[in-house]
XYZ file of C-alpha atoms in Angstrom:
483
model
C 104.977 91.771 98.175
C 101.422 91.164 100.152
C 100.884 87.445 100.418
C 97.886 86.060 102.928
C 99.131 83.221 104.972
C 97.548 79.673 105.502
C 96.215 80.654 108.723
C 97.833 84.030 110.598
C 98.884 81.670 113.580
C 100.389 79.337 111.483
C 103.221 81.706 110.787
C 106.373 81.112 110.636
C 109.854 80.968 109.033
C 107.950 78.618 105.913
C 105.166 81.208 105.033
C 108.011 84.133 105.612
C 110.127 82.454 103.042
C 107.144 81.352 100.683
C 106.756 85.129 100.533
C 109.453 86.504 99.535
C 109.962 83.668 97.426
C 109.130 85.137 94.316
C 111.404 88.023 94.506
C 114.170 86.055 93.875
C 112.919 84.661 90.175
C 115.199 87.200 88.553
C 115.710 87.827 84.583
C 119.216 88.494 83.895
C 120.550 90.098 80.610
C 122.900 88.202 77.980
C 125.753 90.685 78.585
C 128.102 90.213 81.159
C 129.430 92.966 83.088
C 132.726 91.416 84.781
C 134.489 90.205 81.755
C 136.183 87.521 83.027
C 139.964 86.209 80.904
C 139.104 82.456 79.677
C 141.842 80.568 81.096
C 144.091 77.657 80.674
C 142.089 74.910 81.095
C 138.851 76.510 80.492
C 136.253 76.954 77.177
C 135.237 80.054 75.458
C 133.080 81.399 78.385
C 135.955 81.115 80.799
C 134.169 77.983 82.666
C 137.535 75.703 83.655
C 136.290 71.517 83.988
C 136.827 71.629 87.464
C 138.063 69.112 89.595
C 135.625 65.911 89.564
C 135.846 62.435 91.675
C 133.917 59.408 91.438
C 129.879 59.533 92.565
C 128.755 57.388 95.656
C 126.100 57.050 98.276
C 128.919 59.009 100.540
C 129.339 61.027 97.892
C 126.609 62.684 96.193
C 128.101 65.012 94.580
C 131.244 63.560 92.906
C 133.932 65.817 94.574
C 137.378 64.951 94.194
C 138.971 64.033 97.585
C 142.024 65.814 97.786
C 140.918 68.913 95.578
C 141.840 72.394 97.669
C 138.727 74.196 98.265
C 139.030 77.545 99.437
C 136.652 79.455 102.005
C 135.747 83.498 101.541
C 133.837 84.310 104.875
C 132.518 87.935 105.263
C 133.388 89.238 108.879
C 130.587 90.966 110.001
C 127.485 90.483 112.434
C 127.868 86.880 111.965
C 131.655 86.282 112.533
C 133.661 83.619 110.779
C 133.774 81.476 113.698
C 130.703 79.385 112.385
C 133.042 78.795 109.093
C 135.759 77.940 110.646
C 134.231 75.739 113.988
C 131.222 74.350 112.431
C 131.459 73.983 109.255
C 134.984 73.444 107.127
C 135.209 70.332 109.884
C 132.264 68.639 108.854
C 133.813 69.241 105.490
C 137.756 68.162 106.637
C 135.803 64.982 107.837
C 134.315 63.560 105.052
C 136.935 64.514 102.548
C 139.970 64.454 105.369
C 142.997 64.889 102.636
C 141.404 68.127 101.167
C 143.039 71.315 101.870
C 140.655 73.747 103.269
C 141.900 77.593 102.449
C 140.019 80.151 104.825
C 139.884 83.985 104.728
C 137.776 86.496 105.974
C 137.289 90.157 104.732
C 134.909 92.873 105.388
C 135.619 94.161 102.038
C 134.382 91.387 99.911
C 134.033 93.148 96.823
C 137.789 95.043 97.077
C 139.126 91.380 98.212
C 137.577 89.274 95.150
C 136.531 91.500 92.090
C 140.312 91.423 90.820
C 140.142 87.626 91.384
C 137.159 87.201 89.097
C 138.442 89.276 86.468
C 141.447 86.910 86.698
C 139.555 84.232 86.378
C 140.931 82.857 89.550
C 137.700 83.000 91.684
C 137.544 80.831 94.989
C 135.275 78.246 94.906
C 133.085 79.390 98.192
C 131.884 82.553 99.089
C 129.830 84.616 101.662
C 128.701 87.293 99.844
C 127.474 90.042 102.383
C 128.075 93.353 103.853
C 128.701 96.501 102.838
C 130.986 95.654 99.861
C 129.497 92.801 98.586
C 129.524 91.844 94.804
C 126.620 92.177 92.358
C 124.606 88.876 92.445
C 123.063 89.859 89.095
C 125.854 90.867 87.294
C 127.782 87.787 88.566
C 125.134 85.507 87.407
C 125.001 87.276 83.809
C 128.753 86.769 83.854
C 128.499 82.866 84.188
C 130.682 83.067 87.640
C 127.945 81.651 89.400
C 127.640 77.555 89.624
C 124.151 76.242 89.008
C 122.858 74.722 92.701
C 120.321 72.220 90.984
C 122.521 69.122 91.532
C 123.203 70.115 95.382
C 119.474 70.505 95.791
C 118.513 67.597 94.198
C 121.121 65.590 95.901
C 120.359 63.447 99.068
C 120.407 64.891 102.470
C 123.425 64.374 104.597
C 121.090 63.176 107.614
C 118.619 61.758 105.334
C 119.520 59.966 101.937
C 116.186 59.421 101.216
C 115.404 63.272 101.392
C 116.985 65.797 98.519
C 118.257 68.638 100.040
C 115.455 70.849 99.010
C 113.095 68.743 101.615
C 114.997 69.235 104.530
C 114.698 73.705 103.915
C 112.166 75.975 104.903
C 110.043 76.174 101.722
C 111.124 78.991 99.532
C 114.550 79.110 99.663
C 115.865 77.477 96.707
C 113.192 79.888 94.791
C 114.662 83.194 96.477
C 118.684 81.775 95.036
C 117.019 81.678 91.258
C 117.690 83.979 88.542
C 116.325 83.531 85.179
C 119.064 83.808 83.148
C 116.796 83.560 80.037
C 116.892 79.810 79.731
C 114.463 79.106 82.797
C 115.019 80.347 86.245
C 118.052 78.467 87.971
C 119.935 78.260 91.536
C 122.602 80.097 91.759
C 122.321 81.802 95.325
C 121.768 80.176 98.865
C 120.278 82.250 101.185
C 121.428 80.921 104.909
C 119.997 83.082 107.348
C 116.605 83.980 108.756
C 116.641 87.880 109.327
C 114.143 90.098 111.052
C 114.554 94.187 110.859
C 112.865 97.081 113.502
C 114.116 99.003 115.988
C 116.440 97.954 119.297
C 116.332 98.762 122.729
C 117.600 97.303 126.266
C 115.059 95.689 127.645
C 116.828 96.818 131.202
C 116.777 100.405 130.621
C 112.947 100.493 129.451
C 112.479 98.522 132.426
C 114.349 100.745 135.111
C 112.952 103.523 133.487
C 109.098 102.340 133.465
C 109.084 102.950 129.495
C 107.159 100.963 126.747
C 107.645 100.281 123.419
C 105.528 103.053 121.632
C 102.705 101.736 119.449
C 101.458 105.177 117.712
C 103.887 108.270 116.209
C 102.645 110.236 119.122
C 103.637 108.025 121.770
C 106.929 107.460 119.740
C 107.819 110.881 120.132
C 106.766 111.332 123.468
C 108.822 108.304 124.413
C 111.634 109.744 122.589
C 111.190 113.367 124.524
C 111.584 111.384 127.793
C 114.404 108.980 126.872
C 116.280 112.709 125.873
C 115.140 114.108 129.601
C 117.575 111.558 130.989
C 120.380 112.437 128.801
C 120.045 109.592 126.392
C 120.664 109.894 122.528
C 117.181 108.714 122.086
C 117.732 108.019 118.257
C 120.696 106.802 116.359
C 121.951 104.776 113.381
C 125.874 105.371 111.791
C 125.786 107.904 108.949
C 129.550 107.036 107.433
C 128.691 103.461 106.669
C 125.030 102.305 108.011
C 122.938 104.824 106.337
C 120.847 101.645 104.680
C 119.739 100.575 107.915
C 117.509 104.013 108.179
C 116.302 103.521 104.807
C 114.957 100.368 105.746
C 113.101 102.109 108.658
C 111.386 104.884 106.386
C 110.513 102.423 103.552
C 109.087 100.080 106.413
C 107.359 102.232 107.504
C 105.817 103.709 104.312
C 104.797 100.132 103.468
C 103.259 100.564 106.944
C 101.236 103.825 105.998
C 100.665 102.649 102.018
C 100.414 98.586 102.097
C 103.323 96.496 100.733
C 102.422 97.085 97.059
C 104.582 100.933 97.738
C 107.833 98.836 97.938
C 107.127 96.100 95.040
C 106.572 99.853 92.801
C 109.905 100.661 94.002
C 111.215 97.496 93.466
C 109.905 97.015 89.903
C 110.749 101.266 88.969
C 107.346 102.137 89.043
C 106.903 105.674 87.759
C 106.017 107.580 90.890
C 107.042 104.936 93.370
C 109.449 107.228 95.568
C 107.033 110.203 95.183
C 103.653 108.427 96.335
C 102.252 109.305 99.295
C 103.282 106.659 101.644
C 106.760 107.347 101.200
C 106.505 111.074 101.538
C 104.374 111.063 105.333
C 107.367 108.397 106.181
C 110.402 110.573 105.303
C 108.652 113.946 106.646
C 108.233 111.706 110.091
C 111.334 110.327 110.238
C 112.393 114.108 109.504
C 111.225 115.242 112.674
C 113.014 112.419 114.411
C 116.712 113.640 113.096
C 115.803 117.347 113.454
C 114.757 116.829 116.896
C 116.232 113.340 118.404
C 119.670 112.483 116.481
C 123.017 113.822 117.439
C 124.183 114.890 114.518
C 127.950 113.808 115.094
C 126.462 110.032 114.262
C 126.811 110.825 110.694
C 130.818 110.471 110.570
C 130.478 107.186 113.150
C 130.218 103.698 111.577
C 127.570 101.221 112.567
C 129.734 99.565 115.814
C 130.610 103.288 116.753
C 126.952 103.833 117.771
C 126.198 100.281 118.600
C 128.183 100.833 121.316
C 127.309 103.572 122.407
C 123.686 101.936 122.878
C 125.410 99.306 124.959
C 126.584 102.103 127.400
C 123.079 103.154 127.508
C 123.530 106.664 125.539
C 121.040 105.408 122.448
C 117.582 104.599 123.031
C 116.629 102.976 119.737
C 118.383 101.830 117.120
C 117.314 100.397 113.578
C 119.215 97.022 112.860
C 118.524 93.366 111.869
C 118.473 90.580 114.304
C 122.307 89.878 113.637
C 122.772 92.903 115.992
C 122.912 90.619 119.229
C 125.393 88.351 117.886
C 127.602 91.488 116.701
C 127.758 92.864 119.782
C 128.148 90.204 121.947
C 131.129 91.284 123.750
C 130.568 95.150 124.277
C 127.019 93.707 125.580
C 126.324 94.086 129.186
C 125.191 90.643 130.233
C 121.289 92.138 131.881
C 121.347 94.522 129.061
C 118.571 92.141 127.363
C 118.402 93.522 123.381
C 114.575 93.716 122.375
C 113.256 94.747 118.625
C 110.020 96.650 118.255
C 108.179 97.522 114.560
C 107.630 100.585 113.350
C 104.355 102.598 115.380
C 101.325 103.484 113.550
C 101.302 106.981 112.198
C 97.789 107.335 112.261
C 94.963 105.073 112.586
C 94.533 105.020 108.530
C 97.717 103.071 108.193
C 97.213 100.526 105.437
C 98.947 97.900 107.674
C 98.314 97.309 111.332
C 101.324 97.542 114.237
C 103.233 94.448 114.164
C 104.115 95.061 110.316
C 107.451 94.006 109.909
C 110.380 93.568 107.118
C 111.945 90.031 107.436
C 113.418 87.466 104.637
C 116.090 84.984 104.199
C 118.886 87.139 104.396
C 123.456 86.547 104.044
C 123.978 84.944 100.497
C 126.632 82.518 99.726
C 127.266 81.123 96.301
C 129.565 78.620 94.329
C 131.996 79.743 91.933
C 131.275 78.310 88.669
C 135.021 78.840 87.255
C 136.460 77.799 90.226
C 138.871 75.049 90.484
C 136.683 72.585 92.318
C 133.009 73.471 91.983
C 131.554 70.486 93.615
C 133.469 71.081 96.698
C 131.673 74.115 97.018
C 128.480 72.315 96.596
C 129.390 70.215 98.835
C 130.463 72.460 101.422
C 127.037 74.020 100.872
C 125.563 70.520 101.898
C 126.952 69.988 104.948
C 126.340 73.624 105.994
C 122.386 72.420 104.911
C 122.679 68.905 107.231
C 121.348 68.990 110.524
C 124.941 69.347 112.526
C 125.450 72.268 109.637
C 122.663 74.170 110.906
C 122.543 73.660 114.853
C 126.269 74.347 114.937
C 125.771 77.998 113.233
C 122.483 78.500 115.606
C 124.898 77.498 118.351
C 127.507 79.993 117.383
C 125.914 82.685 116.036
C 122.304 82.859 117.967
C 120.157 83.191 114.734
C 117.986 80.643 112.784
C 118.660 78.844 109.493
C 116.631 78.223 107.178
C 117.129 74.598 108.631
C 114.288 74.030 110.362
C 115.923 70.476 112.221
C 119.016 73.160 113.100
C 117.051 75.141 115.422
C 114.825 72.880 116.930
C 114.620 73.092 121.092
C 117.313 76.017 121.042
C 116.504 78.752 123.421
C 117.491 81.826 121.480
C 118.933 84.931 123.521
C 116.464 87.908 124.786
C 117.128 89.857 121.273
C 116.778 87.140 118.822
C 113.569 85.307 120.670
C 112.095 89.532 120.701
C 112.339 88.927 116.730
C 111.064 85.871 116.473
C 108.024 86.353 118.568
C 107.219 89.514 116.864
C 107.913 87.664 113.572
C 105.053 84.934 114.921
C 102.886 87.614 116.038
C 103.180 89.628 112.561
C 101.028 87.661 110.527
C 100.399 88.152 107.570
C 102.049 91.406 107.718
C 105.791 91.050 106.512
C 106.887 92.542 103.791
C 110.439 92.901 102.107
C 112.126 94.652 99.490
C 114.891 93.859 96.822
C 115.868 97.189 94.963
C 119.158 97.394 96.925
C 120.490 93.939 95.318
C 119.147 94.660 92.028
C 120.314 98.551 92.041
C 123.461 98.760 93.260
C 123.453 102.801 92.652
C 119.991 103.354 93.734
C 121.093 102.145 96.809
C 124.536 103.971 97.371
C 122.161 107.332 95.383
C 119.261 106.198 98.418
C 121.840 106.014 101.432
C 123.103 109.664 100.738
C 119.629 110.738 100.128
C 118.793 109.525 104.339
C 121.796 111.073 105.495
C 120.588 114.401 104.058
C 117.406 113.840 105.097
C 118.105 112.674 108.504
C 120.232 115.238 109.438
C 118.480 117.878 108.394
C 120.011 119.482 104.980
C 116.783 118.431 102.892
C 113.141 118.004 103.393
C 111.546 115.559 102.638
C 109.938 116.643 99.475
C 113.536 116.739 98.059
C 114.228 113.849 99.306
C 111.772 111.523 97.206
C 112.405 113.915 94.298
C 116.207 113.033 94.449
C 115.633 109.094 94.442
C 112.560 109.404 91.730
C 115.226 111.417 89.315
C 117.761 108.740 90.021
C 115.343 105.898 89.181
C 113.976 107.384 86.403
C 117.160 107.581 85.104
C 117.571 103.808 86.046
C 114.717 103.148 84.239
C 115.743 104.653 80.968
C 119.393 103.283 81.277
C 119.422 99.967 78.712
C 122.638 98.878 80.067
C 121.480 98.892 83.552
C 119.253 94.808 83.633
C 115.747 95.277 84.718
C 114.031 92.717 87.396
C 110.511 92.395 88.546
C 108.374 90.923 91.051
């Protein structure tokens, strides 16, 4: 999605977020997909009357005090320590006889589909990784609770302020989904994310190398970093394949402008066949003939994340939850740095710097929960000022809080993405066809480890995922979204 900002300097997380803003109006289909069982207690969609107390000044939101609320945290780059530190505390102390119910799971999807189908859902959830649900099929289903009232309520820090003042602009717009009734709330997006490539600032340093800025110097960097020994290249093939994805489609939005991934997004005919994409997967060809070690491809993502941290990878493609993830294999000078993707020749459409960043790690309320506004509620003291700085605190990344971050001194990784965030401009882009295509996705992550490690060209590689989302395309029980 190409947006000009107000002024290039004047970027920051607001423009990044008014961006991608868009992408998030979603049209959702009348059929559901989960099928949840109506329940005792609940009407003929399966929707319960969930628990309800009286409304107040202290109490926005109407939650019942001693109504259990139960906490689904995923486990990955983020940790649940924010959860269960920061947040279900400021939670315990405004409603102190509530019972607060925590798990974690790195299997999100395996942990809570049979739930849903129950119709026993919890009421909050962090819906991320590798096995997260379908937000769109959720939200067709009705399992997702409508955010309007927690936006519209008043802040925790300021009652004179809704929640939706005290955000970085855009966010309640990315959560919406049109369910065919007028676009509505249903997601919160938490987290500020920034994507490119990671190195150690040390070993660049005692090594005299810099971050390459065209193909050629890339490789030539790369043919040095493998004369000392180094794995100059590497990303996880058994579970991480997405992350390399996201550096070939980067990078063709790089080459082509950011109009190649809205035509992906949106199942343009041709999109994975245009040119942009094919000079991006024939480069990044070349790197995994020449630069991968092709035993990466039965390693998961922390498998070659530490290897990095012993200094046997040069680069690595990741999002700036990579410092936080690895925070205890880290050597303390190891000093993570991110760099974008080089220019492949001087007639790429976007200059170096380009970048893929958005409001990333969804949460959502659980409509047919047993205590909805709890989970609302939950979600507005995560949104309050303490909310915020305590997850910055624990976690090293921005919120889309601005107050949370303010005069924190972000480690050497996440202050690399956030400085080449500034100095990106107008040149950010993003992409949404993973969360709206569930398949395309899985069909696109076997499609990079083929490609990558050298059993297809590239040719056959955009052929693959243009057959698969043609097929998408012609599939009427598959919802269709546009930006």
């Amino acid at each position: 999605m190409s947006v000009t900002p107000d002024r290039p300097s004047d970027l920051t997380r607001r423009t990044l977020l008014g961006r991608t803003a868009a992408a998030g109006l979603l049209v959702t289909p009348a059929a559901g997909l989960l099928s949840a069982c109506a329940t005792s207690g609940s009407d003929d969609t399966g929707k319960k009357d969930g628990a309800e107390g009286t409304k107040s000044d202290q109490n926005p939101l109407g939650v019942k005090e001693d109504a259990a609320l139960e906490v689904i945290i995923f486990n990955g780059g983020y940790g649940e320590k924010y959860a269960t530190d920061v947040h279900e505390p400021l939670y315990k102390k405004e409603f102190p006889k509530a019972e607060i119910k925590h798990q974690s799971t790195q299997a999100i999807s395996t942990v809570l589909q049979p739930r849903f189908a129950a119709g026993n859902p919890p009421e909050f959830v962090n819906n991320s990784g590798e096995k997260l649900m379908d937000f769109g099929a959720l939200v067709k289903d009705g399992q997702l609770q409508d955010l309007t009232e927690l936006w519209d309520a008043p802040s925790v820090d300021d009652p004179s302020k809704k929640v939706r003042d005290t955000v970085v602009p855009g966010t309640v717009e990315q959560g919406m989904y049109d369910t065919g009734d007028g676009a509505k709330p249903y997601v919160l997006y938490y987290v500020s994310t920034v994507y490119g490539l990671w190195y150690s600032g040390k070993l660049f340093q005692s090594n005299g190398w810099q971050p390459a800025k065209t193909w050629d110097e890339f490789m030539g960097l790369l043919d040095k970093i493998k004369g000392k020994g180094i794995t100059p290249y590497g990303y996880a093939g058994a579970n991480a394949a997405y992350y390399q994805w996201n550096v070939i489609l980067t990078h063709a939005a790089k080459i082509g402008g950011a109009d190649v991934l809205k035509n992906i997004d949106n199942l343009t005919p041709g999109a994975w066949t245009a040119d942009p994409v094919l000079k991006a997967a024939t480069a990044w060809a070349e790197v995994g003939a020449k630069y991968l070690d092709k035993s990466f491809e039965g390693l998961k993502h922390t498998d070659v994340q530490l290897q990095q941290d012993q200094y046997k990878v040069g680069f690595y493609p990741s999002g700036d939850w990579l410092e936080n993830e690895q925070k205890q294999n880290t050597p303390p000078d190891f000093q993570y740095q991110l760099t974008t993707m080089p220019d492949l020749t001087s007639a790429d459409a976007m200059p170096f710097g380009a970048l893929r960043a958005a409001a990333g790690e969804g949460y959502f309320v659980s409509a047919r929960s047993n205590n909805p506004r709890g989970g609302m509620e939950y979600m507005r003291q995560m949104l309050s000022t303490a909310g915020a700085k305590g997850f910055t605190e624990t976690v090293k990344a921005a919120t889309v809080v601005p107050a949370g971050s303010e005069g924190y001194a972000f480690p050497p990784g996440v202050a690399s993405s956030q400085a080449a965030l500034k100095a990106a401009g107008a040149n950010v882009v993003n992409l949404m066809f993973d969360n709206w295509y569930k398949e395309l996705d899985t069909e696109c992550r076997t499609a990079t480890n083929e490609l990558m490690f050298g059993r297809v060209k590239a040719e056959q590689f955009c052929e693959r995922m243009q057959k698969r989302a043609d097929a998408l395309t012609k599939d009427d029980s598959v919802a269709k979204f546009q930006r």
